[in-house]
Structure formats: structure tokens, C-alpha cells
Amino acid sequence: VQNTAESNVQANATLLLKRYERQIRELKQELMMHDALANRSGVSYEELSPEECHLISQQCARFVDAAPGEEEEAALVKVESVRQVQEVFRQFKILVRNAESRAEEKLRSVFDLGSNGGRKASLGSSAAGLSGNLADGGAVGDVDAEYGFALGEAPRDAKPAS
């Protein structure tokens, strides 16, 4: 049987907290010194203010609205720290989600998911024409009053061609 002797060290939480705060402060000072030597003064490593977040949001919106290949496109979003990169990602995520919701609203305004065949009432004449074409044998599928247009059900043993 092999044993190793270790001392039991009890750590006081308040002492650890003070030590960690001092270590963080020293590391920030070292980072600021490194930035000064690398001619990158003015870089902040603190949390971004709401004004800075708003500015990044505006920069991201201008970037998205810029035409492809525009010379200024690359210079529209200025990034100097990891916190700014994270905020840029967050703002792009918000822009994408807003675009998705606008697209969904637009589709919902054109297509009503109600009981009139998947179309808005204003498009009913074209839907009626569609059902007339199906009845004449001009197209494949069935018009279902509840769901719109259906092609039917595939047999249970049907498999896609591979």
C-alpha cells in the first residue's frame, strides 16, 4: 500500500476573495502596460457601457445595410477587445432574429394559416382556380378544405432512392 502525505489546508473564503481581487487588479495593470508598449492605449477591458453597446449596434446595422464590396464595409465595425467581439456577436444575433421575425410576419400576412386552404381571403379566387384545375385533371394532388393542398400519403414500406 502506497500513501502520500498531504497537508489539510483550510481556505478562508474572504481571504481567497481578497487575493483573487488583488491578482485581477495586478493582471489588469500588466495588460495596460503591455497595451501601452504595443501602442494600443485607450483599450478598455471593463464592461461595455450602454452607450458603447448602442454604438456597436449602429455599426452592425450599417455593416448589414452596406452594399457588398463597398470599400467601407470592413471598417464599419471597429473591434478593439474581446468584450467588443462578444457584443458584436450579440448584436448580429439580435439583427438575425429581428429579420427572421419580420420575414415570418410578412409570410403570415400573405399566407393565413387558418381554415381557408392556407391562403388569405383576398387570394381566394386563385385558390378556387387551383381547385378547378385539380378537378379537371390538370394537376396532381387533392385540395383539402382544412389543410389546403395535399399530395397524399406514402406507403409505409416506401424508401428514398439512395
PDB file of C-alpha atoms in Angstrom:
ATOM      1  CA  VAL A   1       0.000   0.000   0.000  1.00  0.00           C
ATOM      2  CA  GLN A   2       1.414   3.325  -1.085  1.00  0.00           C
ATOM      3  CA  ASN A   3       0.450   6.537   0.713  1.00  0.00           C
ATOM      4  CA  THR A   4       1.252  10.167   0.093  1.00  0.00           C
ATOM      5  CA  ALA A   5       1.245  12.734   2.823  1.00  0.00           C
ATOM      6  CA  GLU A   6      -0.655  15.939   2.155  1.00  0.00           C
ATOM      7  CA  SER A   7      -1.416  18.779   4.485  1.00  0.00           C
ATOM      8  CA  ASN A   8      -5.020  19.751   5.067  1.00  0.00           C
ATOM      9  CA  VAL A   9      -5.354  23.401   4.159  1.00  0.00           C
ATOM     10  CA  GLN A  10      -8.441  25.286   5.227  1.00  0.00           C
ATOM     11  CA  ALA A  11      -9.076  28.254   2.935  1.00  0.00           C
ATOM     12  CA  ASN A  12     -10.934  31.248   4.233  1.00  0.00           C
ATOM     13  CA  ALA A  13     -13.365  32.495   1.595  1.00  0.00           C
ATOM     14  CA  THR A  14     -12.851  36.175   2.367  1.00  0.00           C
ATOM     15  CA  LEU A  15      -9.064  35.823   2.178  1.00  0.00           C
ATOM     16  CA  LEU A  16      -9.347  33.978  -1.136  1.00  0.00           C
ATOM     17  CA  LEU A  17     -11.657  36.669  -2.477  1.00  0.00           C
ATOM     18  CA  LYS A  18      -9.222  39.443  -1.488  1.00  0.00           C
ATOM     19  CA  ARG A  19      -6.312  37.527  -3.014  1.00  0.00           C
ATOM     20  CA  TYR A  20      -8.210  36.970  -6.279  1.00  0.00           C
ATOM     21  CA  GLU A  21      -9.241  40.638  -6.458  1.00  0.00           C
ATOM     22  CA  ARG A  22      -5.604  41.703  -5.960  1.00  0.00           C
ATOM     23  CA  GLN A  23      -4.480  39.226  -8.633  1.00  0.00           C
ATOM     24  CA  ILE A  24      -7.092  40.547 -11.089  1.00  0.00           C
ATOM     25  CA  ARG A  25      -6.020  44.129 -10.388  1.00  0.00           C
ATOM     26  CA  GLU A  26      -2.355  43.220 -10.990  1.00  0.00           C
ATOM     27  CA  LEU A  27      -3.175  41.399 -14.221  1.00  0.00           C
ATOM     28  CA  LYS A  28      -5.174  44.383 -15.491  1.00  0.00           C
ATOM     29  CA  GLN A  29      -2.232  46.668 -14.735  1.00  0.00           C
ATOM     30  CA  GLU A  30       0.107  44.318 -16.561  1.00  0.00           C
ATOM     31  CA  LEU A  31      -2.251  44.208 -19.534  1.00  0.00           C
ATOM     32  CA  MET A  32      -2.485  48.019 -19.622  1.00  0.00           C
ATOM     33  CA  MET A  33       1.326  48.198 -19.537  1.00  0.00           C
ATOM     34  CA  HIS A  34       1.531  45.695 -22.397  1.00  0.00           C
ATOM     35  CA  ASP A  35      -1.001  47.739 -24.401  1.00  0.00           C
ATOM     36  CA  ALA A  36       0.972  50.932 -23.784  1.00  0.00           C
ATOM     37  CA  LEU A  37       4.167  49.280 -25.018  1.00  0.00           C
ATOM     38  CA  ALA A  38       2.336  47.970 -28.107  1.00  0.00           C
ATOM     39  CA  ASN A  39       0.893  51.460 -28.842  1.00  0.00           C
ATOM     40  CA  ARG A  40      -2.645  50.331 -28.098  1.00  0.00           C
ATOM     41  CA  SER A  41      -3.553  52.877 -25.479  1.00  0.00           C
ATOM     42  CA  GLY A  42      -7.226  53.605 -24.977  1.00  0.00           C
ATOM     43  CA  VAL A  43      -8.321  49.972 -24.975  1.00  0.00           C
ATOM     44  CA  SER A  44     -10.754  49.325 -22.142  1.00  0.00           C
ATOM     45  CA  TYR A  45     -11.204  45.892 -20.611  1.00  0.00           C
ATOM     46  CA  GLU A  46     -14.120  46.857 -18.388  1.00  0.00           C
ATOM     47  CA  GLU A  47     -17.774  46.033 -19.055  1.00  0.00           C
ATOM     48  CA  LEU A  48     -19.203  47.929 -22.002  1.00  0.00           C
ATOM     49  CA  SER A  49     -21.444  50.862 -21.190  1.00  0.00           C
ATOM     50  CA  PRO A  50     -24.954  51.092 -22.669  1.00  0.00           C
ATOM     51  CA  GLU A  51     -23.703  53.872 -24.960  1.00  0.00           C
ATOM     52  CA  GLU A  52     -20.925  51.631 -26.285  1.00  0.00           C
ATOM     53  CA  CYS A  53     -23.427  48.794 -26.824  1.00  0.00           C
ATOM     54  CA  HIS A  54     -25.701  51.186 -28.733  1.00  0.00           C
ATOM     55  CA  LEU A  55     -22.771  52.372 -30.865  1.00  0.00           C
ATOM     56  CA  ILE A  56     -21.850  48.762 -31.698  1.00  0.00           C
ATOM     57  CA  SER A  57     -25.497  48.090 -32.575  1.00  0.00           C
ATOM     58  CA  GLN A  58     -25.462  51.024 -35.004  1.00  0.00           C
ATOM     59  CA  GLN A  59     -22.164  49.856 -36.526  1.00  0.00           C
ATOM     60  CA  CYS A  60     -23.557  46.350 -37.062  1.00  0.00           C
ATOM     61  CA  ALA A  61     -26.718  47.730 -38.670  1.00  0.00           C
ATOM     62  CA  ARG A  62     -24.642  49.921 -41.025  1.00  0.00           C
ATOM     63  CA  PHE A  63     -22.480  46.884 -41.862  1.00  0.00           C
ATOM     64  CA  VAL A  64     -25.548  44.789 -42.735  1.00  0.00           C
ATOM     65  CA  ASP A  65     -27.074  47.620 -44.800  1.00  0.00           C
ATOM     66  CA  ALA A  66     -23.840  48.264 -46.736  1.00  0.00           C
ATOM     67  CA  ALA A  67     -23.675  47.043 -50.298  1.00  0.00           C
ATOM     68  CA  PRO A  68     -21.436  44.013 -50.923  1.00  0.00           C
ATOM     69  CA  GLY A  69     -17.960  45.015 -51.989  1.00  0.00           C
ATOM     70  CA  GLU A  70     -18.325  48.509 -50.603  1.00  0.00           C
ATOM     71  CA  GLU A  71     -14.900  49.849 -49.638  1.00  0.00           C
ATOM     72  CA  GLU A  72     -16.023  50.996 -46.214  1.00  0.00           C
ATOM     73  CA  GLU A  73     -17.705  47.675 -45.413  1.00  0.00           C
ATOM     74  CA  ALA A  74     -14.773  46.262 -43.442  1.00  0.00           C
ATOM     75  CA  ALA A  75     -14.262  49.485 -41.490  1.00  0.00           C
ATOM     76  CA  LEU A  76     -17.877  49.778 -40.317  1.00  0.00           C
ATOM     77  CA  VAL A  77     -17.441  47.558 -37.241  1.00  0.00           C
ATOM     78  CA  LYS A  78     -14.455  48.517 -35.117  1.00  0.00           C
ATOM     79  CA  VAL A  79     -13.272  45.899 -32.638  1.00  0.00           C
ATOM     80  CA  GLU A  80     -10.564  46.503 -30.050  1.00  0.00           C
ATOM     81  CA  SER A  81     -11.261  43.940 -27.338  1.00  0.00           C
ATOM     82  CA  VAL A  82     -12.806  40.539 -26.731  1.00  0.00           C
ATOM     83  CA  ARG A  83     -15.765  42.179 -24.962  1.00  0.00           C
ATOM     84  CA  GLN A  84     -16.465  44.166 -28.106  1.00  0.00           C
ATOM     85  CA  VAL A  85     -16.303  40.995 -30.209  1.00  0.00           C
ATOM     86  CA  GLN A  86     -18.828  39.356 -27.883  1.00  0.00           C
ATOM     87  CA  GLU A  87     -21.099  42.402 -28.141  1.00  0.00           C
ATOM     88  CA  VAL A  88     -20.804  42.401 -31.942  1.00  0.00           C
ATOM     89  CA  PHE A  89     -21.874  38.748 -31.986  1.00  0.00           C
ATOM     90  CA  ARG A  90     -24.782  39.559 -29.668  1.00  0.00           C
ATOM     91  CA  GLN A  91     -25.895  42.450 -31.885  1.00  0.00           C
ATOM     92  CA  PHE A  92     -25.682  40.317 -35.036  1.00  0.00           C
ATOM     93  CA  LYS A  93     -27.754  37.648 -33.293  1.00  0.00           C
ATOM     94  CA  ILE A  94     -30.379  40.294 -32.489  1.00  0.00           C
ATOM     95  CA  LEU A  95     -30.344  41.522 -36.108  1.00  0.00           C
ATOM     96  CA  VAL A  96     -30.814  37.973 -37.428  1.00  0.00           C
ATOM     97  CA  ARG A  97     -33.667  37.237 -35.043  1.00  0.00           C
ATOM     98  CA  ASN A  98     -35.375  40.522 -35.937  1.00  0.00           C
ATOM     99  CA  ALA A  99     -35.022  39.734 -39.647  1.00  0.00           C
ATOM    100  CA  GLU A 100     -36.437  36.247 -39.078  1.00  0.00           C
ATOM    101  CA  SER A 101     -39.439  37.621 -37.200  1.00  0.00           C
ATOM    102  CA  ARG A 102     -40.075  40.274 -39.908  1.00  0.00           C
ATOM    103  CA  ALA A 103     -39.882  37.591 -42.609  1.00  0.00           C
ATOM    104  CA  GLU A 104     -42.245  35.357 -40.665  1.00  0.00           C
ATOM    105  CA  GLU A 105     -44.713  38.227 -40.174  1.00  0.00           C
ATOM    106  CA  LYS A 106     -44.534  39.000 -43.890  1.00  0.00           C
ATOM    107  CA  LEU A 107     -45.196  35.374 -44.768  1.00  0.00           C
ATOM    108  CA  ARG A 108     -48.050  35.241 -42.284  1.00  0.00           C
ATOM    109  CA  SER A 109     -49.552  38.337 -43.879  1.00  0.00           C
ATOM    110  CA  VAL A 110     -49.502  36.608 -47.285  1.00  0.00           C
ATOM    111  CA  PHE A 111     -50.423  33.118 -46.103  1.00  0.00           C
ATOM    112  CA  ASP A 112     -53.110  32.712 -43.480  1.00  0.00           C
ATOM    113  CA  LEU A 113     -52.686  29.504 -41.514  1.00  0.00           C
ATOM    114  CA  GLY A 114     -56.423  29.357 -40.904  1.00  0.00           C
ATOM    115  CA  SER A 115     -59.069  27.070 -42.377  1.00  0.00           C
ATOM    116  CA  ASN A 116     -59.439  28.572 -45.870  1.00  0.00           C
ATOM    117  CA  GLY A 117     -56.886  26.421 -47.629  1.00  0.00           C
ATOM    118  CA  GLY A 118     -53.719  28.121 -46.465  1.00  0.00           C
ATOM    119  CA  ARG A 119     -54.413  31.362 -48.359  1.00  0.00           C
ATOM    120  CA  LYS A 120     -55.722  34.745 -47.365  1.00  0.00           C
ATOM    121  CA  ALA A 121     -59.296  35.513 -48.297  1.00  0.00           C
ATOM    122  CA  SER A 122     -58.102  38.066 -50.876  1.00  0.00           C
ATOM    123  CA  LEU A 123     -56.340  35.286 -52.757  1.00  0.00           C
ATOM    124  CA  GLY A 124     -59.417  33.056 -52.708  1.00  0.00           C
ATOM    125  CA  SER A 125     -60.099  33.422 -56.412  1.00  0.00           C
ATOM    126  CA  SER A 126     -56.711  31.919 -57.278  1.00  0.00           C
ATOM    127  CA  ALA A 127     -57.295  29.153 -54.748  1.00  0.00           C
ATOM    128  CA  ALA A 128     -60.675  28.457 -56.336  1.00  0.00           C
ATOM    129  CA  GLY A 129     -58.992  28.340 -59.727  1.00  0.00           C
ATOM    130  CA  LEU A 130     -56.487  25.868 -58.347  1.00  0.00           C
ATOM    131  CA  SER A 131     -59.222  23.530 -57.145  1.00  0.00           C
ATOM    132  CA  GLY A 132     -60.891  23.813 -60.550  1.00  0.00           C
ATOM    133  CA  ASN A 133     -57.645  22.792 -62.267  1.00  0.00           C
ATOM    134  CA  LEU A 134     -57.312  19.803 -59.953  1.00  0.00           C
ATOM    135  CA  ALA A 135     -60.843  18.690 -60.667  1.00  0.00           C
ATOM    136  CA  ASP A 136     -60.160  18.895 -64.412  1.00  0.00           C
ATOM    137  CA  GLY A 137     -57.119  16.648 -64.039  1.00  0.00           C
ATOM    138  CA  GLY A 138     -54.669  19.470 -64.794  1.00  0.00           C
ATOM    139  CA  ALA A 139     -52.518  18.906 -61.687  1.00  0.00           C
ATOM    140  CA  VAL A 140     -51.525  16.270 -59.180  1.00  0.00           C
ATOM    141  CA  GLY A 141     -52.884  16.232 -55.615  1.00  0.00           C
ATOM    142  CA  ASP A 142     -56.064  16.909 -53.693  1.00  0.00           C
ATOM    143  CA  VAL A 143     -57.452  20.152 -52.348  1.00  0.00           C
ATOM    144  CA  ASP A 144     -58.272  19.686 -48.695  1.00  0.00           C
ATOM    145  CA  ALA A 145     -60.684  22.235 -47.199  1.00  0.00           C
ATOM    146  CA  GLU A 146     -58.909  22.118 -43.836  1.00  0.00           C
ATOM    147  CA  TYR A 147     -55.219  21.987 -44.809  1.00  0.00           C
ATOM    148  CA  GLY A 148     -55.056  23.307 -48.364  1.00  0.00           C
ATOM    149  CA  PHE A 149     -53.212  21.145 -50.871  1.00  0.00           C
ATOM    150  CA  ALA A 150     -52.159  17.548 -50.224  1.00  0.00           C
ATOM    151  CA  LEU A 151     -50.273  15.030 -52.329  1.00  0.00           C
ATOM    152  CA  GLY A 152     -51.422  12.045 -50.284  1.00  0.00           C
ATOM    153  CA  GLU A 153     -49.617   9.610 -48.039  1.00  0.00           C
ATOM    154  CA  ALA A 154     -46.632   7.489 -48.959  1.00  0.00           C
ATOM    155  CA  PRO A 155     -46.832   3.720 -48.381  1.00  0.00           C
ATOM    156  CA  ARG A 156     -45.179   2.568 -45.144  1.00  0.00           C
ATOM    157  CA  ASP A 157     -42.591   0.465 -46.991  1.00  0.00           C
ATOM    158  CA  ALA A 158     -41.561   3.311 -49.315  1.00  0.00           C
ATOM    159  CA  LYS A 159     -37.910   4.353 -49.029  1.00  0.00           C
ATOM    160  CA  PRO A 160     -35.986   7.182 -50.708  1.00  0.00           C
ATOM    161  CA  ALA A 161     -33.730   6.202 -53.600  1.00  0.00           C
ATOM    162  CA  SER A 162     -30.119   6.048 -52.465  1.00  0.00           C
TER     163      SER A 162
END
